[in-house]
Coordinates of C-alpha atoms in Angstrom, one line a residue:
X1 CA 90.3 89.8 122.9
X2 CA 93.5 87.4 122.0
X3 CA 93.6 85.5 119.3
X4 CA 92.8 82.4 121.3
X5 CA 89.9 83.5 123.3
X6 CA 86.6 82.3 121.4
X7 CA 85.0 84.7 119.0
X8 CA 81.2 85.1 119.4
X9 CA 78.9 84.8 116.1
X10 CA 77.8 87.9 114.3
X11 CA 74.4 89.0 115.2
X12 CA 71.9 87.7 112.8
X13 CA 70.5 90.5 109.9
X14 CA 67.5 91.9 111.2
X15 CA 68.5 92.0 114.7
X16 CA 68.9 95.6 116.4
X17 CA 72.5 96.6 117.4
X18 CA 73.5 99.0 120.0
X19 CA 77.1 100.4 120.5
X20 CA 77.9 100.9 124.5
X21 CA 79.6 103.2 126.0
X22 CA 81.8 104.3 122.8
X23 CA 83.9 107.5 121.8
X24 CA 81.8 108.6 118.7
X25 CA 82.4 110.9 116.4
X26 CA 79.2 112.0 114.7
X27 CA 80.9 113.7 111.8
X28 CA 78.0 116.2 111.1
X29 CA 80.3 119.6 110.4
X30 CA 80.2 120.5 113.9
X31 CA 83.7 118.8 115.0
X32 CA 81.8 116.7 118.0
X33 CA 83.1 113.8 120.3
X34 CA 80.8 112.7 122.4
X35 CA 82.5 110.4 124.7
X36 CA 80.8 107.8 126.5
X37 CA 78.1 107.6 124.4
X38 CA 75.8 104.4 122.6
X39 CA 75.0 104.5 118.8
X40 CA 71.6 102.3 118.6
X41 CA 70.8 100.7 115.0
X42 CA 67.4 98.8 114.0
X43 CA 66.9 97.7 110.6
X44 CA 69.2 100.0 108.2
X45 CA 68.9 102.8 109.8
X46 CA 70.4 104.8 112.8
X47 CA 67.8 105.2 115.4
X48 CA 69.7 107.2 118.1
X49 CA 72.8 108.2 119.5
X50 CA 73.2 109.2 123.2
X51 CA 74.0 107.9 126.8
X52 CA 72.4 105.3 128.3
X53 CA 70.2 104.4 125.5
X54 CA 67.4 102.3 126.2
X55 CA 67.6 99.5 123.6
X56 CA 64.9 96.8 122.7
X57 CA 65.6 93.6 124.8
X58 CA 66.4 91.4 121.1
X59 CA 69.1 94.1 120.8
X60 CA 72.7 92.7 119.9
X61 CA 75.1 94.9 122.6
X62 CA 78.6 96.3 121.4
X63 CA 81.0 96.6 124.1
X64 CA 82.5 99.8 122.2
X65 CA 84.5 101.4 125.6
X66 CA 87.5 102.4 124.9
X67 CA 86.2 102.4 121.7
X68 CA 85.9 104.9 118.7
X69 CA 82.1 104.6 116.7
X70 CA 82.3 106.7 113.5
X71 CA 80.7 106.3 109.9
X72 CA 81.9 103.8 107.5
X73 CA 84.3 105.5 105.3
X74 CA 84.2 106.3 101.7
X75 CA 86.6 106.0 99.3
X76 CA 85.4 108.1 95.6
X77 CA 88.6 106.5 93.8
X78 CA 89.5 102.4 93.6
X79 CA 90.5 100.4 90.4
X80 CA 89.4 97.4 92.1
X81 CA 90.2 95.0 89.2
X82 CA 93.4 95.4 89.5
X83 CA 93.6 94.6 93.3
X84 CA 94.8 90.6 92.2
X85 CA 98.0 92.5 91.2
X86 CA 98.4 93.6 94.5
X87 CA 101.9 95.0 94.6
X88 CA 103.2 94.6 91.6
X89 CA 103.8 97.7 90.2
X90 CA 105.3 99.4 94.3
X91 CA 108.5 100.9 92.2
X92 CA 106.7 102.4 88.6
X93 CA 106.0 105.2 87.9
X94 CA 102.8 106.7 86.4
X95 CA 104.6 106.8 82.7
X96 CA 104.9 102.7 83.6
X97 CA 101.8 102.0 85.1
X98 CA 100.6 103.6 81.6
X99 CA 102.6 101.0 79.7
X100 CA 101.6 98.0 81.6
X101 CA 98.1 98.3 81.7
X102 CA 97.1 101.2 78.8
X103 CA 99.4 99.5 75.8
X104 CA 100.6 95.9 76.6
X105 CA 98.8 93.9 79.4
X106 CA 95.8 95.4 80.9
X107 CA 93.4 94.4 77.3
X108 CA 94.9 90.6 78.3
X109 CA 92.7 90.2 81.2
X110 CA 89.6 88.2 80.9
X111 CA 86.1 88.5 82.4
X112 CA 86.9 86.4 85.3
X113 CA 90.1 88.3 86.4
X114 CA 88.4 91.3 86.5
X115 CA 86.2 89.4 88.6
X116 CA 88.4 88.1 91.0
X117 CA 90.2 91.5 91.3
X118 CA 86.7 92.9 92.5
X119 CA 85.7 90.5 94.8
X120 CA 89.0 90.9 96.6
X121 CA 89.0 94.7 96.4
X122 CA 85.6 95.2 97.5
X123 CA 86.4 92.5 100.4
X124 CA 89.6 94.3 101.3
X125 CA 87.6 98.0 101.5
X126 CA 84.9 96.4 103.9
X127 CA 87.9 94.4 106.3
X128 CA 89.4 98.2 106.7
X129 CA 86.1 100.2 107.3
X130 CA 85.4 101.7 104.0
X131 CA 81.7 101.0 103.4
X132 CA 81.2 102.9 100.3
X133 CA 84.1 102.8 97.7
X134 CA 83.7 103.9 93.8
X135 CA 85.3 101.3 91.6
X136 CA 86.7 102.9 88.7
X137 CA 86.3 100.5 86.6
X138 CA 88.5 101.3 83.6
X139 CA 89.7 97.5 82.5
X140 CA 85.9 96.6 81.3
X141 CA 87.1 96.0 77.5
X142 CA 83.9 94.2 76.7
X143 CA 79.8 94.7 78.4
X144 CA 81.2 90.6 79.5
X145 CA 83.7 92.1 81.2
X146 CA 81.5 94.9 82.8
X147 CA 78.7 91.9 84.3
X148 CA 81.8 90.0 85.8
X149 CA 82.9 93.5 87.7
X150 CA 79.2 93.9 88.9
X151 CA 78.4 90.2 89.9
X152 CA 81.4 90.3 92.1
X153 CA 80.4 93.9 94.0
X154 CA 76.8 92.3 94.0
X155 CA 78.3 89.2 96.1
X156 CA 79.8 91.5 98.8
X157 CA 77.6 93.3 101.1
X158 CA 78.9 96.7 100.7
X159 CA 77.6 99.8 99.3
X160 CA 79.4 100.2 95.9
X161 CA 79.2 102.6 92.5
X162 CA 80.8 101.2 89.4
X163 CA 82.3 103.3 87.6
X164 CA 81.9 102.5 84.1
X165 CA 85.4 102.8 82.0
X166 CA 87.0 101.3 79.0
X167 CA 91.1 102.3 78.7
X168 CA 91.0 100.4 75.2
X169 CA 88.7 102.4 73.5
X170 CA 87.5 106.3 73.2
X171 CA 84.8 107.4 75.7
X172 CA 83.1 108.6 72.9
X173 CA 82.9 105.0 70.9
X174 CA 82.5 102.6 73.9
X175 CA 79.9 105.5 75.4
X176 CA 77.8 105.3 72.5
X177 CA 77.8 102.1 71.9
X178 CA 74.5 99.5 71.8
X179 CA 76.5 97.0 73.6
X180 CA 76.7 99.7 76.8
X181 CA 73.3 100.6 76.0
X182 CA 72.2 97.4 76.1
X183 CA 74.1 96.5 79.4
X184 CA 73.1 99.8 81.5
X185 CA 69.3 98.1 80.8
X186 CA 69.8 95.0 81.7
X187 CA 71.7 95.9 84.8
X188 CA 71.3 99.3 86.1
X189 CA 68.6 101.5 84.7
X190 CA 65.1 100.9 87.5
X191 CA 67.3 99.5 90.1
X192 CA 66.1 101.5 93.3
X193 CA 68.3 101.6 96.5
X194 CA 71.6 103.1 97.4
X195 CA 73.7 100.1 98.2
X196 CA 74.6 100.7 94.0
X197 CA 75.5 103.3 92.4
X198 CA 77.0 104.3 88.9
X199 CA 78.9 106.6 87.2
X200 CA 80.9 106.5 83.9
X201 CA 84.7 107.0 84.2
X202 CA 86.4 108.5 81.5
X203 CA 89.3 111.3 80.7
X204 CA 89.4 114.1 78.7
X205 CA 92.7 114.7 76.7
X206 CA 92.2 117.5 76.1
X207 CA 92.4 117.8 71.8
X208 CA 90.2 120.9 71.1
X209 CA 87.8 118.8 68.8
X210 CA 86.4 117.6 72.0
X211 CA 85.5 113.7 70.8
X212 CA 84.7 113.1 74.6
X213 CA 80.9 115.1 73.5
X214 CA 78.9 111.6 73.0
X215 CA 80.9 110.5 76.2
X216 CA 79.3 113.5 78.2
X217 CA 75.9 113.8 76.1
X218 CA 75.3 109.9 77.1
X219 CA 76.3 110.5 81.1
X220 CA 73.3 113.4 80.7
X221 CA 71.0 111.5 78.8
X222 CA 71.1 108.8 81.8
X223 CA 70.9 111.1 84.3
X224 CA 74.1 109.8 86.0
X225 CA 77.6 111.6 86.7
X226 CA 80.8 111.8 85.4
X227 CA 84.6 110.8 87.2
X228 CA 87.8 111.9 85.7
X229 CA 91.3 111.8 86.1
X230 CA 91.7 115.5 86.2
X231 CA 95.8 117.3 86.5
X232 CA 97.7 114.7 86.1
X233 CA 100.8 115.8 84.9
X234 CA 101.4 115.1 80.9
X235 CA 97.9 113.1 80.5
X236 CA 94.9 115.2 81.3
X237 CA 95.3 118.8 82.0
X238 CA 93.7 122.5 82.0
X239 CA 92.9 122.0 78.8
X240 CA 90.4 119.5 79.4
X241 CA 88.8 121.4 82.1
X242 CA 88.2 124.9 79.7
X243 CA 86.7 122.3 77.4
X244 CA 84.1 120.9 79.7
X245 CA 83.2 124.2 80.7
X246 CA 82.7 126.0 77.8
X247 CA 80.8 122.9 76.6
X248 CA 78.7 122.9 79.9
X249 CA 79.6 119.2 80.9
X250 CA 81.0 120.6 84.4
X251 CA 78.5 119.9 86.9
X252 CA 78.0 119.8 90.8
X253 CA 78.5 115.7 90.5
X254 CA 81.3 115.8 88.6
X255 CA 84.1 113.9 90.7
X256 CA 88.0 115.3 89.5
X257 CA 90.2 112.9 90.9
X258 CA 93.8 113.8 91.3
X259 CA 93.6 117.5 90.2
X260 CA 97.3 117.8 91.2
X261 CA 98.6 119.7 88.1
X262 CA 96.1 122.1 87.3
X263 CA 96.1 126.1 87.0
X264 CA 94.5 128.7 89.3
X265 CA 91.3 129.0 86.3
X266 CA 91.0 125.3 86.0
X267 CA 90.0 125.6 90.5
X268 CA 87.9 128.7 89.5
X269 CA 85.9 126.0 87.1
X270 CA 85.6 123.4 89.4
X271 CA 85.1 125.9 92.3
X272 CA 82.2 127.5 90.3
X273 CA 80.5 124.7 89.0
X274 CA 80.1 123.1 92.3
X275 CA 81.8 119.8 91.6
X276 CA 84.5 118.3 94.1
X277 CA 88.1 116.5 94.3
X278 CA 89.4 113.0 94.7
X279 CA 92.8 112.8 96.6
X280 CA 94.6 110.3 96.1
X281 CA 97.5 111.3 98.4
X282 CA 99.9 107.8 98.2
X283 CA 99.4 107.8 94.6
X284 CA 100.0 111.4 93.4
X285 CA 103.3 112.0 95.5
X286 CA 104.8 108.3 94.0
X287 CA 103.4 107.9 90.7
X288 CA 104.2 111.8 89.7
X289 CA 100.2 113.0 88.9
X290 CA 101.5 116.6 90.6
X291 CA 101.6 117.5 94.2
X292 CA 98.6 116.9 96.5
X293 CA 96.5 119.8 95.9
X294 CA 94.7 119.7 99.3
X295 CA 96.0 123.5 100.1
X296 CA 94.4 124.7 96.5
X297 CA 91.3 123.2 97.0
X298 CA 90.8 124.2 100.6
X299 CA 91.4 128.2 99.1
X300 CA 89.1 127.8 96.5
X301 CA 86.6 126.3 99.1
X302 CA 86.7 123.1 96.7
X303 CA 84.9 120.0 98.5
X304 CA 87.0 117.1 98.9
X305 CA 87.1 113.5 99.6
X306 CA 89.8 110.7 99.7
X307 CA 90.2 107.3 97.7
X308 CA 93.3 105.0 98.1
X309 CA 93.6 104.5 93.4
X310 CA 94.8 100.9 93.3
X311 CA 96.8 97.9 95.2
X312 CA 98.7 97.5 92.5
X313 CA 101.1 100.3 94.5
X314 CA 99.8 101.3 97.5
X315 CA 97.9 101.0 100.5
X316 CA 94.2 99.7 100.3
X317 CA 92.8 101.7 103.5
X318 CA 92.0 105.0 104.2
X319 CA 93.9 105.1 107.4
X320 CA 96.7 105.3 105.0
X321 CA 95.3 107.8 102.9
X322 CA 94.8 110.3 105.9
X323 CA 97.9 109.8 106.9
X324 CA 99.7 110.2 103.9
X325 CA 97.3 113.5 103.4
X326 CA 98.1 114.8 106.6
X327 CA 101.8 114.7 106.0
X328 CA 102.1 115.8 102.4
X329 CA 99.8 118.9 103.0
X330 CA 101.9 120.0 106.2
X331 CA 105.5 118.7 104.3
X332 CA 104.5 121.3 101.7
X333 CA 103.6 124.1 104.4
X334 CA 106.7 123.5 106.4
X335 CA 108.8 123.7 103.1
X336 CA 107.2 126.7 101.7
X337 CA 107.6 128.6 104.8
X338 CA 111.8 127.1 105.3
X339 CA 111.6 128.7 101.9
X340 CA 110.8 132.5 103.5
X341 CA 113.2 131.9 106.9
X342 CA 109.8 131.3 108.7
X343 CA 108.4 129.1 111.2
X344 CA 104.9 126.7 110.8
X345 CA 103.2 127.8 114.5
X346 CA 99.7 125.7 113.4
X347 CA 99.0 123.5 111.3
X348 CA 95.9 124.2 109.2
X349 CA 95.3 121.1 108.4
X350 CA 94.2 119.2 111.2
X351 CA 93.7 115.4 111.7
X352 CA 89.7 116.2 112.0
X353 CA 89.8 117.7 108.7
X354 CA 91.0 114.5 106.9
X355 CA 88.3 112.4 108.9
X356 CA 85.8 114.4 107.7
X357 CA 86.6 114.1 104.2
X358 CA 86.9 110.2 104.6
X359 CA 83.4 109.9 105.5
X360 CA 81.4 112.9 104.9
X361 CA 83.3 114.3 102.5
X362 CA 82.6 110.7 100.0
X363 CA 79.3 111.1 100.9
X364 CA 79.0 114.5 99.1
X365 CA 80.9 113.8 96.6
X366 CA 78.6 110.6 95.6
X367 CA 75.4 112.4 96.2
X368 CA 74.5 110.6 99.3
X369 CA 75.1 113.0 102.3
X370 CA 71.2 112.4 103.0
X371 CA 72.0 109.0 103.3
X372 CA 75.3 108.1 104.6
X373 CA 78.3 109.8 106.2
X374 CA 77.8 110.7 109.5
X375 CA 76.0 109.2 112.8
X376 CA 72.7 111.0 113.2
X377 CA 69.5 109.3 113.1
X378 CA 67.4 108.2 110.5
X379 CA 70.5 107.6 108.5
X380 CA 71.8 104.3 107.0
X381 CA 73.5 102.3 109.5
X382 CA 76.7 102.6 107.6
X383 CA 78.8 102.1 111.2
X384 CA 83.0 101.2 112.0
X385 CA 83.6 100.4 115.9
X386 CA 87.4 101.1 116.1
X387 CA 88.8 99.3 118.9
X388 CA 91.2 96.0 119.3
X389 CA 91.9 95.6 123.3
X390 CA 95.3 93.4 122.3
X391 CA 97.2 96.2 120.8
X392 CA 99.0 98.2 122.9
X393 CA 98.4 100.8 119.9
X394 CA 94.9 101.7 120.7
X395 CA 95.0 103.4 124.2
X396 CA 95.3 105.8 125.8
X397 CA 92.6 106.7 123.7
X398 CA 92.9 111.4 124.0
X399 CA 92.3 112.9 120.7
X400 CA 89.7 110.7 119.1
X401 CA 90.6 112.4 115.8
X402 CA 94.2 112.1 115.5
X403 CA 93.8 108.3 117.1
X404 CA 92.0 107.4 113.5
X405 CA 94.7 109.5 111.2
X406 CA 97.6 108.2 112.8
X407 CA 97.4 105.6 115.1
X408 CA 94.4 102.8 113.7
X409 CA 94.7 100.7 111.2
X410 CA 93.0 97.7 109.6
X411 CA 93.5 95.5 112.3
X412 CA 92.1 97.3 114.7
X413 CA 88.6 97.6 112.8
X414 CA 86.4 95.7 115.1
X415 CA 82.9 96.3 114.1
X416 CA 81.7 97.1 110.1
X417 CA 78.3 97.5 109.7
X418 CA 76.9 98.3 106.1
X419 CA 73.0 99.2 105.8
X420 CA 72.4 97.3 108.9
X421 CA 74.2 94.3 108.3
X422 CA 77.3 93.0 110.2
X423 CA 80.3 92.2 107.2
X424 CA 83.1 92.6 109.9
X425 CA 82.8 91.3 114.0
X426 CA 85.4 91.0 116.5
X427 CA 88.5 92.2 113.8
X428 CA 87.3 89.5 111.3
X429 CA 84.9 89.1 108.4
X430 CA 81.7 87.6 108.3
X431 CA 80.7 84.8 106.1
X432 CA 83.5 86.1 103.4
X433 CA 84.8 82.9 101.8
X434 CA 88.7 84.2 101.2
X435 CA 89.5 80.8 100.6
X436 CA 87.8 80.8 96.9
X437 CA 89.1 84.3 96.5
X438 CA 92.5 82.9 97.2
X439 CA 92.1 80.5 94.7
X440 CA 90.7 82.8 92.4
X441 CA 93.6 85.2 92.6
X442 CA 95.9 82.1 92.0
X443 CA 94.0 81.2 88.9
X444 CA 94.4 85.1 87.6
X445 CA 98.2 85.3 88.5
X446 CA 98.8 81.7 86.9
X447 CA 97.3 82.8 83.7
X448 CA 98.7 86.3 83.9
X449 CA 102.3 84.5 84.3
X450 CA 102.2 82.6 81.4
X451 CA 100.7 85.5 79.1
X452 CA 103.8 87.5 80.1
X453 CA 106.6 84.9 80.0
X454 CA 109.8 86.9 80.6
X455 CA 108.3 89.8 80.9
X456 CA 106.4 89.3 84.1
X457 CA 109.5 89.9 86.1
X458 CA 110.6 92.6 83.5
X459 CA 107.5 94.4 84.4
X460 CA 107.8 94.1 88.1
X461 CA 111.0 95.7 88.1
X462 CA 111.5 98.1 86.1
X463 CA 114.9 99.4 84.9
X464 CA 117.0 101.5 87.4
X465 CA 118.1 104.9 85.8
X466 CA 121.1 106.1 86.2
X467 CA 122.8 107.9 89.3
X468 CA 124.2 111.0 89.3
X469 CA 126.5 111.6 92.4
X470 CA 127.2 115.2 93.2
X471 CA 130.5 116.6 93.8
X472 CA 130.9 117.4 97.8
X473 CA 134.4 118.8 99.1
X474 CA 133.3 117.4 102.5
X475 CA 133.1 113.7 102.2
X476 CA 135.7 111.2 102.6
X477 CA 135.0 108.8 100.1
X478 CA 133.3 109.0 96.4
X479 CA 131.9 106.4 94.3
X480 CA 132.9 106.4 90.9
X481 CA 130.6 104.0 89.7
X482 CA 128.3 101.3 91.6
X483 CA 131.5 98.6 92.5
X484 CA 134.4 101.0 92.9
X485 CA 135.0 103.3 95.6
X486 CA 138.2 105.2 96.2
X487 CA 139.1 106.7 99.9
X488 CA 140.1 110.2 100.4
X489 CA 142.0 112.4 102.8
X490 CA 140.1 114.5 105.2
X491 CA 140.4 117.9 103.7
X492 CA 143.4 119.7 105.1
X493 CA 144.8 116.6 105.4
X494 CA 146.0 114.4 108.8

């Protein structure tokens, strides 16, 4: 459909959907394409999936040929607050990204900005696909703060967990406190349902004293789990891990994100406790967390999902996550073997693996594999119709799998459905005002620009560290700083 032929409304909520004639990928462990085949919802649930479905005659029919039907994807990792600072920070590193938001800005935003960056995060995961996402929310300095974050993911209709986080105070005082006490009542504790979830977000420094205990004993006394930024080089570390084991705070919902800098016993732990990683591949081979660790985890038979960290840097899809995945994990195999005068034959990471852990690998890792993650019925119809007929990208359509990792993106996300309702139709959202978002995001970065003054720019760019040029006998010109250059002879001479 081109941009100028006339889009048809959404079908109304309530109304049963069937998917025609699609390529689906059912993403139940088995590694199954069933091509040609119709994916029928009613209500929020997944009826059936087969050929030729018969459908009721209200049903809403999805031309989905040429088409690819998988689950809505998952994403265990976003600091969705700071999605209004989208790009900003594309050239710091992690030691800057510290700066900015853990010592001079990030206490400076208000209620509303965290608000604003919610609304447009959680509108930006739905428009690519990603039907669950975990918002870390580590910028919730006060319980004000924390009902701004939740109002906005409770005025998008996706499936969300907040993760509960304060960077400006210890786990162990914010944790414990009545305020947080008083705010998990008011707003979480009763609510049945899966379209929210919650988790509290914290690190563990690792100082032998161990002050992240009330953090820990107030996660168990809720009954809900703990995330944590886990290896990431000079911040959180083995360390951290032998303390939460021997304090038996390790446990099969414990989500580790990064875990790119750890030892072979901190993988033991995690392997042996049953809890599972968050790759974040764009984000740990820029910012400098460690390397992606998808080969360690995949020889300690470590589960594994994906999550895309924050817009501040980098992409916020999880097309971009699977490719970036992809290509660090075979990089490093390619490299390693170089290394011994060998030759890669097979990958061993495949495209199917990374789809896989973008859907059904979130699901585990939240706790909701019974619920979401793959297309079989009786499941919520949590549902992404790949397919955009004026892209010259999306056929011929041969290796369904490969088609999603490297070839689709955003755009081309025709369909979203989220517990039976329609957010996304015909490669645009439904009824998502992105005009008041727009205008919320001005407000934020208006505000934010006259907190900083100079330093707004300062702290977009950081400062460029010096070159160092290595000698080489076989070029013909040097630089000997960044304005001079000298010519040289061919060696030998003419």
């Amino acid at each position: 459909m081109s941009d100028h032929t006339p889009r048809r409304p959404a079908p109304e909520p309530g109304r049963p959907i069937v998917f025609r004639n699609g390529t689906v990928l059912v993403m139940d462990g088995t590694g199954r394409t069933l091509p040609e085949t119709d994916v029928l919802l009613a209500g929020d649930r997944i009826e059936a999936v087969g050929p030729a479905l018969q459908a009721p005659e209200s049903a809403h029919e999805i031309d989905a040929s040429g088409g690819i039907v998988m689950p809505g994807m998952i994403d265990t990792h976003r600091h969705l607050w700071q999605t209004v600072m989208r790009g900003y920070g594309a050239d710091w590193t992690l030691s800057q990204y510290f700066v900015w938001y853990y010592l001079e800005w990030g206490s400076r935003f208000r209620p509303e900005d965290i608000h604003t960056g919610n609304l447009l995060g959680a509108w930006e995961a739905l428009d690519a696909g990603v039907t669950t996402t975990v918002d870390w929310s580590h910028g919730l300095v006060t319980t004000d703060h924390a009902d701004a974050a939740l109002d906005a993911l409770e005025a998008v209709p996706g499936r969300f967990v907040l993760g509960y986080g304060n960077i400006h105070a210890g786990p162990w005082e914010w944790a414990a406190s009545p305020e947080f006490r008083s705010f998990y009542d008011r707003r979480i504790h009763g609510r049945r349902g899966d379209m929210l979830g919650f988790q509290l977000a914290f690190d563990v420094t690792g100082d032998d004293s161990f002050p992240e205990r009330p953090a820990f004993e107030t996660a168990r006394d809720l009954g809900v789990e703990v995330t944590t930024h886990a290896g990431v080089w000079g911040a959180t570390g083995d360390t951290g891990i032998r303390l939460m084991h021997e304090n038996g705070f390790m446990t099969p919902g414990t989500v580790y994100v990064h875990a790119a800098s750890l030892s072979e016993d901190s993988y033991q732990r995690i392997a042996a406790t049953g809890g599972s990683v968050s790759v974040s591949t764009e984000s740990e081979q820029s910012a400098g967390q460690g390397y992606p660790p998808t080969w360690r985890l995949r020889r300690h038979g470590i589960p594994v999902s994906l999550s895309m960290d924050t817009s501040v840097w980098w992409s916020g899809d999880l097309f971009s996550a699977m490719r970036a995945t992809l290509g660090a994990d075979r990089c490093r195999e390619h490299l390693e073997a170089h290394s011994r005068s060998e030759t890669v034959t097979h990958s061993h990471l495949r495209a199917e693996h990374v789809v896989d852990w973008a859907t059904r690998g979130g699901a585990h890792a939240l706790g909701l594999s019974r619920a979401v993650g793959s297309l079989e019925p009786g499941k919520k119809a949590d549902v992404v119709l790949i397919k955009n007929d004026a892209s010259p990208a999306m056929f011929p359509l041969l290796n369904p799998y490969g088609h999603v990792a490297f070839q689709a993106q955003r755009a081309d996300v025709h369909t979203v459905v989220v517990d039976g309702r329609v957010v996304k139709y015909e490669n645009r959202l439904v009824d998502a005002d992105l005009a008041a978002a727009r205008r919320a995001a001005e407000g934020t970065v208006d505000y934010l620009r006259d907190q900083l003054g100079d330093a707004w720019n300062e702290g977009m760019n950081p400062d460029i560290p010096p070159t160092k040029i290595l000698d080489n006998p076989y070029t013909y010109t040097e630089f000997r700083d960044s304005s001079t250059r000298r010519s040289q002879e061919p060696a030998g001479g003419a």
